Short mmCIF file of C-alpha atoms in Angstrom, two decimals:
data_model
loop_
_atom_site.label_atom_id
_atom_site.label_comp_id
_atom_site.label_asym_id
_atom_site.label_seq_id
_atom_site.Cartn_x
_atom_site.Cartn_y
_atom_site.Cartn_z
CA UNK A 635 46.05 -36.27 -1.54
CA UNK A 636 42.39 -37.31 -1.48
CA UNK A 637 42.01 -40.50 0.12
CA UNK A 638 39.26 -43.17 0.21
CA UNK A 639 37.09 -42.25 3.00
CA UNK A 640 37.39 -43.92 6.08
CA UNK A 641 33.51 -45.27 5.90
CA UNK A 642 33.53 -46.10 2.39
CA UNK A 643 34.99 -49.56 1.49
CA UNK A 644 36.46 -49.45 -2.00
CA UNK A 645 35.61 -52.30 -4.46
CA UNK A 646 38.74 -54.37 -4.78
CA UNK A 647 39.30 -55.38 -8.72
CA UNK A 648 38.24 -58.23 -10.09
CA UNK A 649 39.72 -58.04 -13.73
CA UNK A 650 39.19 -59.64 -16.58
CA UNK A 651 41.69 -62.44 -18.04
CA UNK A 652 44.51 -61.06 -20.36
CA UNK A 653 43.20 -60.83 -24.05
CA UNK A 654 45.91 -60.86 -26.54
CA UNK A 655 43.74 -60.74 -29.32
CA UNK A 656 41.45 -57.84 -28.82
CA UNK A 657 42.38 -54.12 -29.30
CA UNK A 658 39.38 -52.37 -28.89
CA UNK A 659 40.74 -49.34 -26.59
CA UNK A 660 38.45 -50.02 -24.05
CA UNK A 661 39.01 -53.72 -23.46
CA UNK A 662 42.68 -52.90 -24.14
CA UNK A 663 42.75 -50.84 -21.23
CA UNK A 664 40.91 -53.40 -19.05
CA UNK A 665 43.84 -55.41 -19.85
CA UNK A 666 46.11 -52.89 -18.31
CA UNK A 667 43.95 -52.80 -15.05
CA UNK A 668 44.38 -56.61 -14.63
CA UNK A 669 48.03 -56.46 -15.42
CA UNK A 670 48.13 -53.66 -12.72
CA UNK A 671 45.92 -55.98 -10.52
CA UNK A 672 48.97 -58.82 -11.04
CA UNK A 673 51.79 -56.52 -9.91
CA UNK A 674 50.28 -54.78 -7.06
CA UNK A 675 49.68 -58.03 -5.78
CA UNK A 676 53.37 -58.79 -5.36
CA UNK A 677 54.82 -56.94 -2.32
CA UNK A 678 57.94 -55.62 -3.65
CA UNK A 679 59.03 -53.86 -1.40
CA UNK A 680 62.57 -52.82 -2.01
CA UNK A 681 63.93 -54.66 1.61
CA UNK A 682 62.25 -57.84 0.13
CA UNK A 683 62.78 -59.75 -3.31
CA UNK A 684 61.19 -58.87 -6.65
CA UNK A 685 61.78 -62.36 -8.18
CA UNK A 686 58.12 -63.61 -8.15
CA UNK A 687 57.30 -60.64 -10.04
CA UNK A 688 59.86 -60.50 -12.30
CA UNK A 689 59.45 -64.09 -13.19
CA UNK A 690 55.71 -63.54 -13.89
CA UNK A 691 56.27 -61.15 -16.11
CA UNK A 692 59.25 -63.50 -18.13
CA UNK A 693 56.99 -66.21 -18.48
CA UNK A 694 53.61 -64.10 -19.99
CA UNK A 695 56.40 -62.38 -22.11
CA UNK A 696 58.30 -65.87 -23.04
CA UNK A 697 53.95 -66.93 -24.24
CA UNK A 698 54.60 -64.49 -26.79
CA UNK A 699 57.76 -66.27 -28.62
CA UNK A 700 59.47 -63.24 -27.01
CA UNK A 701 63.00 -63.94 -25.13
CA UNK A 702 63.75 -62.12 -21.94
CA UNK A 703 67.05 -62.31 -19.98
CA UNK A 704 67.12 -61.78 -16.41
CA UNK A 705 70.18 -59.75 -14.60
CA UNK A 706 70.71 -61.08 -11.12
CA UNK A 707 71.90 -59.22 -7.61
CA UNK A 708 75.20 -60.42 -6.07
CA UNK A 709 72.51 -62.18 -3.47
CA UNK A 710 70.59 -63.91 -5.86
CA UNK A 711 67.13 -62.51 -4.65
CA UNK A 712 66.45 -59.54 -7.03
CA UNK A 713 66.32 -59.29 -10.59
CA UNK A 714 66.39 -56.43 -13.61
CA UNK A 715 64.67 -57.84 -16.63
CA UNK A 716 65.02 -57.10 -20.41
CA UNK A 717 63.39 -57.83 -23.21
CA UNK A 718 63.60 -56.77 -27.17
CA UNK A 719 60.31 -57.06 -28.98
CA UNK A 720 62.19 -57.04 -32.72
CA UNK A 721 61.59 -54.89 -35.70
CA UNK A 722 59.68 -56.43 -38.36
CA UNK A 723 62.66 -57.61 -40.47
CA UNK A 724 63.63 -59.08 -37.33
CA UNK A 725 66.28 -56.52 -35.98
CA UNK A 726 67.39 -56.28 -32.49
CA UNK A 727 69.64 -52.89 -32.56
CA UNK A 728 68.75 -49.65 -32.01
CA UNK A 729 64.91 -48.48 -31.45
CA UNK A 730 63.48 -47.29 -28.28
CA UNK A 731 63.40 -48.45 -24.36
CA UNK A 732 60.15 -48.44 -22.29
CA UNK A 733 61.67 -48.25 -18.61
CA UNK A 734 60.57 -48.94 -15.25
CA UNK A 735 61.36 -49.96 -11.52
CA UNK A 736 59.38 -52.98 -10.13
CA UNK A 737 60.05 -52.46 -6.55
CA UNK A 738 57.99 -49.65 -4.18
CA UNK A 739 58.55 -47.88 -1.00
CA UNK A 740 57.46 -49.76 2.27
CA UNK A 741 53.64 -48.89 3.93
CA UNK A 742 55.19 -49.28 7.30
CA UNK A 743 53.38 -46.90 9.82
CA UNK A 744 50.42 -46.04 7.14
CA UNK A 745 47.01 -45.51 7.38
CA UNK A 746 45.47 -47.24 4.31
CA UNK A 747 41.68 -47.21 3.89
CA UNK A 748 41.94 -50.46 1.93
CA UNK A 749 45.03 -53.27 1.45
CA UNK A 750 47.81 -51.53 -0.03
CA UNK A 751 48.38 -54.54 -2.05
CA UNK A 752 45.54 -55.62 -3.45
CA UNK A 753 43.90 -52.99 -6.21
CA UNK A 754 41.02 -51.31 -5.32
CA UNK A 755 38.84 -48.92 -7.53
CA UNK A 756 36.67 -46.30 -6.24
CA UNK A 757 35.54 -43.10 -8.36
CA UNK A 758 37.73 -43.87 -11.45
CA UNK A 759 40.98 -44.34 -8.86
CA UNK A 760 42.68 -47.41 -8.81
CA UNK A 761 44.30 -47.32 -5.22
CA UNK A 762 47.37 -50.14 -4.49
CA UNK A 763 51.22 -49.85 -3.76
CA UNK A 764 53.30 -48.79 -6.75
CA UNK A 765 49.88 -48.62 -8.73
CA UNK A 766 51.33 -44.50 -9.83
CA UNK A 767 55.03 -45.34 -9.01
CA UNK A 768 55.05 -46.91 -11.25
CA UNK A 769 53.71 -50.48 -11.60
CA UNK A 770 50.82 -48.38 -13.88
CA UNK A 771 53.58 -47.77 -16.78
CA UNK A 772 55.23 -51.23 -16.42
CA UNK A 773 50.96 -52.55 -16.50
CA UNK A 774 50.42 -50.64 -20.13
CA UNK A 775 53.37 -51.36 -21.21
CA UNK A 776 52.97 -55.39 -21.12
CA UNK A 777 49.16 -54.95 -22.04
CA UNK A 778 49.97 -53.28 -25.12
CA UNK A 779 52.65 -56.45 -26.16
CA UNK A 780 50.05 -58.46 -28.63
CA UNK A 781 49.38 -54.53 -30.36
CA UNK A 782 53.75 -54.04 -29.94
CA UNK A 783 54.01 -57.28 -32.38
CA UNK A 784 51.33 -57.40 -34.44
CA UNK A 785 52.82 -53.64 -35.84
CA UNK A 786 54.70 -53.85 -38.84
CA UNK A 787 57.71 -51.78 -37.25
CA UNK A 788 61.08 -51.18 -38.37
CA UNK A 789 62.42 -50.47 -35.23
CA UNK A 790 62.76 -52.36 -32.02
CA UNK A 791 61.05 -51.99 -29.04
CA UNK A 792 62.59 -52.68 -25.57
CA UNK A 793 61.24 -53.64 -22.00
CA UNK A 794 63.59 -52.41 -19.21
CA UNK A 795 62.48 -53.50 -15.81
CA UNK A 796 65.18 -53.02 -12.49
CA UNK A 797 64.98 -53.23 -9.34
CA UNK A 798 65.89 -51.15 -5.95
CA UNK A 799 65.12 -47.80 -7.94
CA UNK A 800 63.85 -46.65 -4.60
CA UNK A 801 66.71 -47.57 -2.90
CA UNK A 802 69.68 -45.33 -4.61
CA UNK A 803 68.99 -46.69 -8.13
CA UNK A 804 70.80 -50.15 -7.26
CA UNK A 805 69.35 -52.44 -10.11
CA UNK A 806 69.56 -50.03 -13.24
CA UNK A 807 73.15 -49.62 -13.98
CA UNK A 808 73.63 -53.32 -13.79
CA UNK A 809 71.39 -53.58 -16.25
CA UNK A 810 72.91 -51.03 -18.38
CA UNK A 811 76.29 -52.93 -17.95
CA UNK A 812 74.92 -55.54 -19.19
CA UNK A 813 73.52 -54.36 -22.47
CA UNK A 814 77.03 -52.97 -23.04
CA UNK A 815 78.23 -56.38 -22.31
CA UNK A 816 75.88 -57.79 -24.64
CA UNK A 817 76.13 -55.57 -27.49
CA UNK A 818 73.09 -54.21 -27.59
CA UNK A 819 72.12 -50.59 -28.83
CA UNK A 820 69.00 -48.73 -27.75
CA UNK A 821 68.80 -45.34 -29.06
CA UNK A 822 66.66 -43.91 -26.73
CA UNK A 823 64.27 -44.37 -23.60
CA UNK A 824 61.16 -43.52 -22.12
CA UNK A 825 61.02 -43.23 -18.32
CA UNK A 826 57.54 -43.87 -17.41
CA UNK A 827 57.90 -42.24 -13.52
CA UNK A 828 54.35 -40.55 -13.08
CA UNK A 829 54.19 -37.14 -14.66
CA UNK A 830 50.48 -37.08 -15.60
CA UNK A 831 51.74 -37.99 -18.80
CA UNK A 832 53.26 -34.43 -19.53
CA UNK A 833 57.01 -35.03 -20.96
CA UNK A 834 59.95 -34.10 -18.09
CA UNK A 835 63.24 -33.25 -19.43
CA UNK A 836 65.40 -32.52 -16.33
CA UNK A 837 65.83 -33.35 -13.29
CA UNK A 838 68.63 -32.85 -10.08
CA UNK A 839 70.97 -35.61 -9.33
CA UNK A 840 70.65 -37.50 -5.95
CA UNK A 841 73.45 -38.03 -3.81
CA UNK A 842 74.07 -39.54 -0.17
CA UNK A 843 76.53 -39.65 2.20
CA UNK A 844 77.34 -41.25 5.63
CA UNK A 845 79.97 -39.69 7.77
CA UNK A 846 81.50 -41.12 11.20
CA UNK A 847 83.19 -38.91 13.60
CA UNK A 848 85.87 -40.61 15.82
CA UNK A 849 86.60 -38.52 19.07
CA UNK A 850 87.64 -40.31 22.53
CA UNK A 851 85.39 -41.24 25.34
CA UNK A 852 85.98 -39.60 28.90
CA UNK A 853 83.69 -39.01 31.98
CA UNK A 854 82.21 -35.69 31.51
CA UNK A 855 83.59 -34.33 35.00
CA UNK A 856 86.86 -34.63 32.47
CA UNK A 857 86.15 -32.67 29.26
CA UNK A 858 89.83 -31.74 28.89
CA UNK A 859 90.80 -35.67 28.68
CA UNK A 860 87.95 -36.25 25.53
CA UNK A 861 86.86 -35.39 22.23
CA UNK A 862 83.59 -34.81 22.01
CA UNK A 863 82.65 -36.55 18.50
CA UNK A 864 79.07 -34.98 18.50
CA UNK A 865 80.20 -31.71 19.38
CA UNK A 866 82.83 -32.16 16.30
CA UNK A 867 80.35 -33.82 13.89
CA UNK A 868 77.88 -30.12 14.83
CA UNK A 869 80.65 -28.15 13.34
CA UNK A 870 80.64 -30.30 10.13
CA UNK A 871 76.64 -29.97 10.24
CA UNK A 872 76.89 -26.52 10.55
CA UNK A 873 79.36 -26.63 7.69
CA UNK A 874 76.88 -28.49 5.72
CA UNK A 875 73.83 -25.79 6.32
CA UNK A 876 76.35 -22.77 5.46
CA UNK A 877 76.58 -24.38 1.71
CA UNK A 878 72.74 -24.94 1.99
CA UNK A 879 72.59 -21.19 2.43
CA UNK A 880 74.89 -19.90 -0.28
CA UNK A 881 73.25 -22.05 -2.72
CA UNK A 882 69.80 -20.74 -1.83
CA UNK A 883 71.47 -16.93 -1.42
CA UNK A 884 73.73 -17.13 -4.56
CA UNK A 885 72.66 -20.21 -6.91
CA UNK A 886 73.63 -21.12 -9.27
CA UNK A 887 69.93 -21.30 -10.39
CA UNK A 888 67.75 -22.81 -12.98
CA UNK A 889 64.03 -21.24 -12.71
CA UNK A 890 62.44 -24.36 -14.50
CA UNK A 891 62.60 -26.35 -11.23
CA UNK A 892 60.40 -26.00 -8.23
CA UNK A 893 63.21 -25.19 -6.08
CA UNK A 894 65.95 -23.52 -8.75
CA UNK A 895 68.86 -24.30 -6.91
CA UNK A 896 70.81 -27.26 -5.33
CA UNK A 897 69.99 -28.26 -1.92
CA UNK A 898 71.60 -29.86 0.77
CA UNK A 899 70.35 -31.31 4.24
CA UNK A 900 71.36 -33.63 7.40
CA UNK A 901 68.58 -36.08 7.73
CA UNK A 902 70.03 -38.67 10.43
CA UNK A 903 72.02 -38.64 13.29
CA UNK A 904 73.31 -41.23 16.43
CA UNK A 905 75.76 -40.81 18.92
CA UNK A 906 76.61 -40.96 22.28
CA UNK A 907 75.91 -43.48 25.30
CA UNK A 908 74.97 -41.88 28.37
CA UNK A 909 74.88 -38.12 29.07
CA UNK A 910 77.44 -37.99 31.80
CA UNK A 911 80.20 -39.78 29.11
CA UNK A 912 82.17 -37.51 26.40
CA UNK A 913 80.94 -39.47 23.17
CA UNK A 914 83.71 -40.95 21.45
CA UNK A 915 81.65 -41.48 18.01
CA UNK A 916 78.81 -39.71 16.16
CA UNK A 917 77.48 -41.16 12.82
CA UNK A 918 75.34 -38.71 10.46
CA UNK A 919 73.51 -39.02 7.19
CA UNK A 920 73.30 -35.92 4.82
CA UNK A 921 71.97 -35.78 1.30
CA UNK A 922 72.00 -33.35 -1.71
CA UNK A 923 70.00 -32.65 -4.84
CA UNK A 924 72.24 -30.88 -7.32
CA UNK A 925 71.70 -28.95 -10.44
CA UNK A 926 73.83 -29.50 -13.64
CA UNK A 927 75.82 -26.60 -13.47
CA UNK A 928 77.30 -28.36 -9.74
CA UNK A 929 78.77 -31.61 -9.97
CA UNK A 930 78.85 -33.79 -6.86
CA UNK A 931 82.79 -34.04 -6.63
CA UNK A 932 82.33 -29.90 -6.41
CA UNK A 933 80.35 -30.42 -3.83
CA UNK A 934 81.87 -33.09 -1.97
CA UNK A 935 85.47 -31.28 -2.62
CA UNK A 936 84.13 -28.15 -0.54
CA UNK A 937 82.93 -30.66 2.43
CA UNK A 938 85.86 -32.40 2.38
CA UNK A 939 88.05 -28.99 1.85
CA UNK A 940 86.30 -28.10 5.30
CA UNK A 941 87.16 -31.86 7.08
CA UNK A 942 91.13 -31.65 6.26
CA UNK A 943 91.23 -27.97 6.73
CA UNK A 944 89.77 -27.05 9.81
CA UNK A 945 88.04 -29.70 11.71
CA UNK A 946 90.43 -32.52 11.65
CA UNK A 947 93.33 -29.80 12.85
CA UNK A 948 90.92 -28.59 15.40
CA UNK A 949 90.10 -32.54 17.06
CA UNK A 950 93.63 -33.94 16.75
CA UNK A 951 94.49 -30.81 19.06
CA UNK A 952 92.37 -32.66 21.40
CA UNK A 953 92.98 -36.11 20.77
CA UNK A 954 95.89 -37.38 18.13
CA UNK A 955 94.06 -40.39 17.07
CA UNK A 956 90.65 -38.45 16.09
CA UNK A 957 89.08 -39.71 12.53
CA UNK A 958 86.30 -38.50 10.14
CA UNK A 959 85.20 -40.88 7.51
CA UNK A 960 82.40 -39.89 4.69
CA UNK A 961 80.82 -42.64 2.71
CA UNK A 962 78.84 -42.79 -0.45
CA UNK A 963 75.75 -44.33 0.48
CA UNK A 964 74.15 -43.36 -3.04
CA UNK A 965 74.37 -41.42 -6.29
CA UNK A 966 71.90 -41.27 -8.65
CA UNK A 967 73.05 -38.80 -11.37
CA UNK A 968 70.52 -36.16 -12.75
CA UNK A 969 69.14 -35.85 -16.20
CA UNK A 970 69.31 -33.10 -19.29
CA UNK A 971 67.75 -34.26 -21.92
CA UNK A 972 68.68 -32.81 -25.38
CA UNK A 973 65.74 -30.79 -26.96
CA UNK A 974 67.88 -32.12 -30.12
CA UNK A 975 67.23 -35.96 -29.23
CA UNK A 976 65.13 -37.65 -31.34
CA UNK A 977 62.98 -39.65 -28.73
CA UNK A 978 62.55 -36.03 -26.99
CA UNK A 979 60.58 -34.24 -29.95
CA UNK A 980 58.58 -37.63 -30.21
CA UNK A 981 57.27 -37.84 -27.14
CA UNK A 982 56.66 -33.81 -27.37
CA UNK A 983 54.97 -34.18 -30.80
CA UNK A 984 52.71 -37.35 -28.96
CA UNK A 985 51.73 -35.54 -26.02
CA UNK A 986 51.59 -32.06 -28.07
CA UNK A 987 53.60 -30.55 -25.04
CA UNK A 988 56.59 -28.18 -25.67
CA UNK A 989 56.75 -26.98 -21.86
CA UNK A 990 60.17 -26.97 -20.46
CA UNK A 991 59.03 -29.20 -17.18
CA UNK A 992 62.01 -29.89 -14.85
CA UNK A 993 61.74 -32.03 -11.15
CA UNK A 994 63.41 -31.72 -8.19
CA UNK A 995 62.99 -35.88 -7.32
CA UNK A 996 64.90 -38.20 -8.99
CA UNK A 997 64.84 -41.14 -11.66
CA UNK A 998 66.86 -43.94 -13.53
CA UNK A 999 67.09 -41.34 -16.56
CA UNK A 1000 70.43 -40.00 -15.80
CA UNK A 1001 71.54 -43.28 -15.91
CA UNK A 1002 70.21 -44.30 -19.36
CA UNK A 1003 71.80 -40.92 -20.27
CA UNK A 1004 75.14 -41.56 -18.98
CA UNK A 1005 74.96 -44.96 -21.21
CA UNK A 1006 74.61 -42.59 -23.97
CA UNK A 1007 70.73 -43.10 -24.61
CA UNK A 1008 69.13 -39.90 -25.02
CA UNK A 1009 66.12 -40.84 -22.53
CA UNK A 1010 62.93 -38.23 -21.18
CA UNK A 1011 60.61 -39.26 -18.49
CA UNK A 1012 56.65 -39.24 -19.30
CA UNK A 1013 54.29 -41.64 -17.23
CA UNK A 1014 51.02 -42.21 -15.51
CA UNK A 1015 49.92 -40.69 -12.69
CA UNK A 1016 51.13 -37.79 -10.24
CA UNK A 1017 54.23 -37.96 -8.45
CA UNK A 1018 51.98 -35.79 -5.59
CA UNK A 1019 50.63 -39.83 -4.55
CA UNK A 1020 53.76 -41.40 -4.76
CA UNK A 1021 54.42 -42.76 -1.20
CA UNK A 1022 52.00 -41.92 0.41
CA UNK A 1023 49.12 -44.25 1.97
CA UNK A 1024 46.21 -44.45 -0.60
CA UNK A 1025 48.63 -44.25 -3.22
CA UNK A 1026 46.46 -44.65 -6.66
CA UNK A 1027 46.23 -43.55 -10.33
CA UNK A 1028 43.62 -42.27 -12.16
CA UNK A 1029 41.75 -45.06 -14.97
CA UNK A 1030 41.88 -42.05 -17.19
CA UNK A 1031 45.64 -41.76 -16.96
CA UNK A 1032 46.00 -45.08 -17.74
CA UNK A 1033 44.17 -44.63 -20.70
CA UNK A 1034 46.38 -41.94 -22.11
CA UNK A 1035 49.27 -43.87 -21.41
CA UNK A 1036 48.13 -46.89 -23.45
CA UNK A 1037 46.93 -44.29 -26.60
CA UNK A 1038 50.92 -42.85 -25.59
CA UNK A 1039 52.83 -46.26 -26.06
CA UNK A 1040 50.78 -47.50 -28.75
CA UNK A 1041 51.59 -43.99 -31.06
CA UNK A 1042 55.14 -44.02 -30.09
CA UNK A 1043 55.32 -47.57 -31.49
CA UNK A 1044 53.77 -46.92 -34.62
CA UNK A 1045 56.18 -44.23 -34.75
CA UNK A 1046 58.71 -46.70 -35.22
#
């Protein structure tokens, strides 16, 4: 990523108030800017709370006669928010969801040229945390609310905001429970993750897992009298990078994707107290990225083939009371759009892109398709300065996402 130079202070934004009344593209998208100015400015980081945000955005939504709900954590301190802008008859049901997350991944340990949370412009950039993932979407999408009901349409348009995307996709199936509990029908959703506005129709599930090893603790003079839980916890690691292996070796593939074939990787590990004691406990994280055509329970079913079969046999030799325990930390399932879906030729036919575009990183769109809304992602910005320091989007891409949204509600 090209970054702001070092030497080179970037001018921090000073936008203009929010116009409702004006539509002239260019002041429209001025609007967007100072909407993206608003929600940079809130750190929402996903370890913190997202309520003043969220509750910003209620209020300047609640100005326009329009009636939000809020959906609430178990703690209280995070918030998904949805809102139905109606048809023109005054419907509610059916029509199409603009989604986005509202929290961002931390700056810890960064080197920003310029405060990651207030936006700063510089060469047609507008540099901030979240400003391409993906406060920029969420920022068009509320400018364009005055244009949204001022059309005559005769479908509804929806605003679905969650939170703790970044953190295994917490906020978003709450959200979808929710609607179901409600009664509400969206018939499909737009994704706005940054894609450089280019329409992505696929992309590999996210999974993650925490296993704990339970040996027995002995003096290492005494091997014979432990059970090494590190030791025990390589095997299953080893285990783990043998299915890596095949995959890679044997597939199944899919040559749309950037890597075209499931992946899977141990990312964490802790164990152990002092090097002349037999560790009695090892804790590791691994994570996978599948493809369609392997489910997680396939996957988890060989892992857990290998933990009964062989390496529980092989430690209980050792030590009786020896344990292994794997935990879900996270599942996020992947996405397949249907070519058939009508939301998918619409945003094809908007962005006159027929490419069959595929991603290896994840998204809330498996979710909204496992709700049964047919859903493709299409945003601002590249996903190549998502987390990293000098995160920013481009004015220009901003631009084409406001001329985006404001077709695709005509459309309706």
């Amino acid at each position: 990523m090209q970054s702001v130079p070092n030497n080179v202070a970037p001018t921090a934004i000073s936008a203009p108030s929010y116009t409702a009344g004006d539509t002239h593209k260019d002041h429209r998208t001025m609007d967007t800017i100072a909407w993206l100015d608003r929600l940079v400015a809130f750190d929402t980081v996903s370890r913190h709370s997202n309520l003043g945000l969220i509750e910003s955005v209620r209020d300047a939504l609640r100005s326009h006669g329009l009636e939000p709900w809020l959906d609430l954590n178990a703690e209280g301190n995070k918030a998904n928010l949805f809102c139905t802008l109606p048809a023109a008859d005054g419907s509610t049901q059916g029509g199409i969801a603009l989604s986005g997350h509202t929290d961002v991944v931390p700056v810890d340990g960064q080197d920003w040229a310029s405060d990651p949370f207030r936006l700063t412009e510089k060469d047609g950039r507008l540099y901030g945390r979240g400003s391409c993932d993906m406060k920029g979407f969420i920022a068009a999408s509320l400018a364009l609310v005055p244009e949204f009901l001022a059309m005559p349409r005769q479908q509804p348009l929806h605003l679905a905001f969650s939170y703790d995307e970044e953190v295994a996709c917490l906020g978003a199936p709450l959200m979808l429970a929710e609607l179901q509990r409600r009664g509400i029908r969206v018939d499909g959703c737009v994704v706005g993750e940054p894609t450089s506005m280019k329409p992505v129709v696929a992309h590999k599930g996210l999974n993650a897992y925490r296993c704990r090893v339970h040996g027995k603790a002995a003096h290492s003079s005494l091997t014979p009298q432990g059970c090494n839980a590190i030791e025990h916890a390589a095997r299953l690691i080893c285990h783990i990078r043998e299915l890596a292996e095949a995959w890679r070796a044997e597939g199944p593939f899919d040559q749309f994707y950037d890597v075209p074939y499931t992946t899977i990787g141990t990312n964490l590990i802790s164990g152990g107290i002092a090097m002349n004691t037999i560790a009695d406990a090892c804790e590791f994280t691994y994570e996978f990225r599948n493809l369609a055509a392997i489910t997680p329970q396939q996957v988890q079913a060989r892992i857990q083939g290998y933990v009964q079969g062989e390496l529980l046999p092989r430690m209980r030799r050792e030590f009786p009371g020896a344990s292994v325990e794997i935990e879900q930390l996270a599942g996020a399932p992947g996405l397949e759009a249907s070519e058939q879906a009508a939301v998918t030729q619409l945003v094809r036919a908007l962005t006159r892109d027929d490419a069959v575009r595929k991603v290896a990183y994840g998204t809330e769109a498996g979710l909204f398709q496992g709700a049964g809304i047919a859903t493709v992602v299409c945003g601002p910005g590249s996903i190549v300065q998502a987390h990293k320091p000098d995160e920013y989007v481009e004015k220009d891409q901003l631009a084409q996402c406001e001329q985006f949204l404001r077709q695709l509600a005509r459309s309706l």
